[in-house]
Amino acid sequence: MLSLVAAALKWPESARRRGPGPATPVEADDRRAAFHRAAIGALLAAAIGLATAGYLGNQREAALRDAEREVRNLSLVLATWIGDGFRTIEQLEAGIADWMRAEGVDDPAEFYPRLSTRAVHEMLRGRVAALPRVSRFFLVDHDGRNTANTASFPAPSINSIGRDYFDALRNDSAPDTFLSAPSRNQVDGQWSIFLARRLHAPDGRFLGVVAAGIDLNYFEGIFGRLTLGPGSSVQLARRDGLLLAGHPWPESLIGTSMAGDEVFTALLPRAGDGTMRSAGGADGEARVLAARALDSHPLVVVASRATDQILAPWRSEARRLGAGAAVLDTLILAGVLLVNRQARQRAAVRRLQDAQREAEARAGAAEAQARDARLLAAREASLRAIFDNGTAGIAEVDATTRRFLRVNRRYAEITGRSEAELLGGLGPMDVVHPDARERIRGTWEAARDRDNWEMEARYLRPDGTMVWARLSVAVVARDAAGAPVRLVSIVQDVTERHEAEALLRLSLEVGRIGSFRHDIAAGTVASGPEMCAMLGLPAVERLLTEEQWFAPVLPEDAEGLRAAIDRGVAAREAEGAVEYRIRRASDGEVRHVEARVRLEYDGEGRPLSAVGAVIDVTERREAEARIAHLAHHDALTGLPNRLLLRERLDAALARARRGEGFAVVCLDLDRFKEVNDSLGHPVGDSLLRAVTERLKAAVRGTDTLARLGGDEFAIVLADVDQPAEATSLARRLVEVVGQPFEVDGHQVVIGTSIGIAVAPGDGLDADVLLKAADMALYCAKADGRGRWRFFEPEMDARMQMRRALETDLRHALAMGEFEVHYQPIIGVGSRRVSGLEALVRWRHPVRGLVPPDAFIPLCEEIGLIVPLGEWVLAQACAEAVTWRGAPKVAVNLSAVQFANRGLVEAVAAALEASGLAPGRLELEITETVMLQDTESTLATLHRLKALGVRIALDDFGTGYSSLSYLQRFPFDKVKIDRCFTRGLDHSRQSEVIVSAVTGLCAGLDMTTTAEGVETEEQFRALARNGCTEAQGYLFSRPCLATEVPATLARLNAAAAGQVRAAPAPA
């Protein structure tokens, strides 16, 4: 390359030596130009070399920076993923600790016996099933015994004393969690670490350890999928340098310490968000490294890439660019030599050219003449091609005879005829539509003194189709008198445009769109017919003044409309849109319109005119208003819904923060469900609307009444400073709702229960106030309905207790905490046991024996009553089979149970499984069941009756007590409620009622059972009034199934001796 540079620079000197004689000025200029070209080429070659070197240096540094960013991002991603995984395990272990506290495991001596069960084993397996990284999950007691283990049941007999996690956590001063060193399973050779948590009693005593075994191969697999390619690696280590896992898998290094490694020691302080470049680590290879420490655990993730692998693409690029730069420099310098050589040759050529110019000048004149001739012929050919093949039709007409002289192919296509047919004696009047001939003839006569004109015409083709055309007519020859002799017409087919304009006119009419043009200087507005119709003006009033144009605009919208126009003009906006309302002149109807305008300005920015369209958007705005109303209001009652209530509540809270108090009132309707179920949903909907009207009349205009759903309402009572104001409203609401309703021909009596929360005393948060009012409502219903209650802080505690009771109930059936007790039923005539009633009891591990009225309603609410009822039914049938004397067994069915479609199948299954004779099973239902869907209820009762079981009507006389129930279904028994039995020894009215019921049932072939018999006087009154059976503490309290045989023997023996049976001990 250097030789080329030297040659390029020396050539001018050698050229000067070779030249014969003194150089001419032209030759001297050539030599200087050659030297300059050589110098520039050399400088350019040097610049390319320097630029290439600088670029490659920058690219190398960029490649290393990119690698630093990649390993930093990889370490961050892996640290976040590992931290989340470890936190999930810690949350699981904390959940186990909370569960143990809830279960009362607080004694080290109880730890192993209570937690080494299969139930605990299955519970642990279920909790870790979704954690593939956990190979085993286990509990260890305070003596190191393996208590429960997800790997097998029972747990392997392994003692954890000596394990680093157990020895560390049993120390009272140790942290709650510990991450162990790696250990290798002797069975399958897999490496694991253990994340363990200390378990302690409330008094701080050490109970044991809950630990999760984490498979280190799991991390290696994840690292392998996330690494950055060849030469990359990932390590997971504790902060003390102990290596846990990595990729590639460091089998021989697992469990070894990297604390002495210089690279690890230098990198650890940067584990927050730093990187480093290492000249050589443990493997002697230069690397780019990044470390990320986990915030929640003593772990560090180290990601790295080998520098050789990072720079491999750069080296390839460097070789390519170096070779390219060398080739380019060579080409540049070779080009300089070539250009200089060509310059010498051009100098010689110039001399020859000067000699040729004179000869060429003489030949040029002859060539110009030939060129002009060829150009004239080409123009003639072009004109002929345009005439024959143009997109427009062309026709030449003799103005005297009005016949075609010449037509092109396109004109023949437009008129639907051949060129020969048109030139065979036809003229323009023969091809246009007959209805247009007079107009065209008049246009020709009026324009004969002009040289050209334009017009539109309709052509009628022979096949009956019509073509609209735009004609441009020119006079190309006149006679001596100046009359037209020859015309040429250029014809454009505009049929599609006419059809589009027709469709546009139709869409304007159908779509209620009017158009206008406003001449601002003249102060007039030209309106189309659609616009006039929209304004309610006669169609003839096309030109309006500005006052007439703005007159229909509603006064409240006019100012905003003019302001919008002024703003657009001031900003010189080319287009704009504004919406306003108008009142039509014809009928006074108010319409919503949207105007879209395009403005034109002069050179000084003054508006000249505006064109636009006005769209009638009334239906759209009305639909939007309806949608907005439905989004914030209840569809049935028209009241505000939860969304609008929340907005009003937020506004009231804003005022409350400025010192203005208010109250939140929640109410629902008592006995609404019974009405809805018995009379049907249409009646229920009508009742809700009637209730709404009464509630609206009871509240003020400043209050907000909303329906929350079902039969639940809420009121935001504004300007409440004293609870007495809310009390006055609550009393008024109870009174108005408690008055009878006439609904669809039915007289309905319902009530309401009310809960009240007052702001700011009960809170300044919408959710808190609604929750407080709801809790007060719940307490009001629990106190007997038809009442109101203000929120009190202890209500929250009661609700917490209720939720705790609900949680315990959901576990009670699975844990076998329910029991069936049996109370004998005595025949009044014989005093012998005729049957036993099955009564469910709950033996709570903490509360003891819980009576049914404390948990049955809650079971019905949470849906537990169906499985509980089926269990009681199966248990009672199975135990009744073992009783001597074959007494009947009575089982209660709740209304919720009865509504279950599988009831009949459940009864049949219990009978079949136990082998009990169907006639010995007696099912007791309440009057509430009869209030449900009557036809469906009767169908279910008849299906049960078909099984052979007996049906009893329980608690007769306490509810609606409609005699139609006894008429519509043949019950086997009627049970008289204890409230009538209790008054037999001192109330004549009770005895009269009992006598009436027993007489009625005797006439219907039904037996009667009196409940709650506690004295001999009550028993004698029942016998005197014809009651069939009696039940109560006079004979026996409910007893366990194991006590039934002894109870039956005692009562029957007493009956045989005509001796009153003493009450059994409690």
CSV table of N, CA and C in Angstrom, one decimal, residues 819-823 875-876 878-880 882-884 1038-1049:
chain,number,residue,atom,x,y,z
A,819,GLU,N,-73.2,-35.4,67.7
A,819,GLU,CA,-73.8,-36.6,68.3
A,819,GLU,C,-75.3,-36.5,68.1
A,820,VAL,N,-75.9,-37.7,68.1
A,820,VAL,CA,-77.4,-37.8,68.1
A,820,VAL,C,-77.9,-38.3,69.4
A,821,HIS,N,-78.7,-37.5,70.1
A,821,HIS,CA,-79.4,-37.9,71.3
A,821,HIS,C,-80.8,-38.2,71.0
A,822,TYR,N,-81.4,-39.0,71.9
A,822,TYR,CA,-82.8,-39.5,71.6
A,822,TYR,C,-83.6,-39.2,72.9
A,823,GLN,N,-84.8,-38.7,72.6
A,823,GLN,CA,-85.8,-38.4,73.7
A,823,GLN,C,-87.0,-39.3,73.5
A,875,GLN,N,-77.6,-42.0,60.7
A,875,GLN,CA,-77.2,-42.4,62.1
A,875,GLN,C,-78.5,-42.9,62.8
A,876,ALA,N,-79.6,-42.2,62.8
A,876,ALA,CA,-80.8,-42.6,63.5
A,876,ALA,C,-81.3,-43.9,63.0
A,878,ALA,N,-79.7,-46.3,61.5
A,878,ALA,CA,-78.8,-47.4,61.8
A,878,ALA,C,-78.9,-47.8,63.3
A,879,GLU,N,-79.1,-46.8,64.2
A,879,GLU,CA,-79.2,-47.1,65.6
A,879,GLU,C,-80.6,-47.7,66.0
A,880,ALA,N,-81.7,-47.2,65.3
A,880,ALA,CA,-83.0,-47.7,65.6
A,880,ALA,C,-83.2,-49.2,65.3
A,882,THR,N,-81.3,-51.5,66.2
A,882,THR,CA,-80.8,-52.3,67.3
A,882,THR,C,-81.8,-52.2,68.5
A,883,TRP,N,-82.8,-51.3,68.5
A,883,TRP,CA,-83.6,-51.2,69.7
A,883,TRP,C,-84.6,-52.3,69.8
A,884,ARG,N,-84.8,-52.8,71.0
A,884,ARG,CA,-85.8,-53.9,71.3
A,884,ARG,C,-87.2,-53.3,71.3
A,1038,PRO,N,-83.2,-36.1,76.8
A,1038,PRO,CA,-82.6,-36.7,75.7
A,1038,PRO,C,-81.3,-37.5,76.1
A,1039,CYS,N,-81.1,-38.7,75.6
A,1039,CYS,CA,-79.9,-39.5,76.1
A,1039,CYS,C,-79.1,-39.9,74.9
A,1040,LEU,N,-77.9,-40.4,75.1
A,1040,LEU,CA,-77.0,-40.9,74.1
A,1040,LEU,C,-77.5,-42.2,73.6
A,1041,ALA,N,-77.1,-42.6,72.4
A,1041,ALA,CA,-77.5,-43.9,71.8
A,1041,ALA,C,-77.2,-45.1,72.7
A,1042,THR,N,-76.0,-45.0,73.4
A,1042,THR,CA,-75.6,-46.1,74.3
A,1042,THR,C,-76.5,-46.2,75.5
A,1043,GLU,N,-77.3,-45.2,75.8
A,1043,GLU,CA,-78.2,-45.2,77.0
A,1043,GLU,C,-79.6,-45.5,76.7
A,1044,VAL,N,-79.9,-45.6,75.3
A,1044,VAL,CA,-81.3,-45.9,74.9
A,1044,VAL,C,-81.8,-47.2,75.4
A,1045,PRO,N,-81.1,-48.3,75.3
A,1045,PRO,CA,-81.7,-49.6,75.8
A,1045,PRO,C,-82.1,-49.6,77.3
A,1046,ALA,N,-81.2,-49.0,78.1
A,1046,ALA,CA,-81.6,-48.9,79.6
A,1046,ALA,C,-82.8,-48.0,79.8
A,1047,THR,N,-82.8,-46.9,79.0
A,1047,THR,CA,-84.0,-46.0,79.2
A,1047,THR,C,-85.3,-46.6,78.8
A,1048,LEU,N,-85.2,-47.4,77.7
A,1048,LEU,CA,-86.4,-48.1,77.2
A,1048,LEU,C,-86.9,-49.1,78.3
A,1049,ALA,N,-85.9,-49.8,78.8
A,1049,ALA,CA,-86.3,-50.8,79.8
A,1049,ALA,C,-86.9,-50.2,81.1
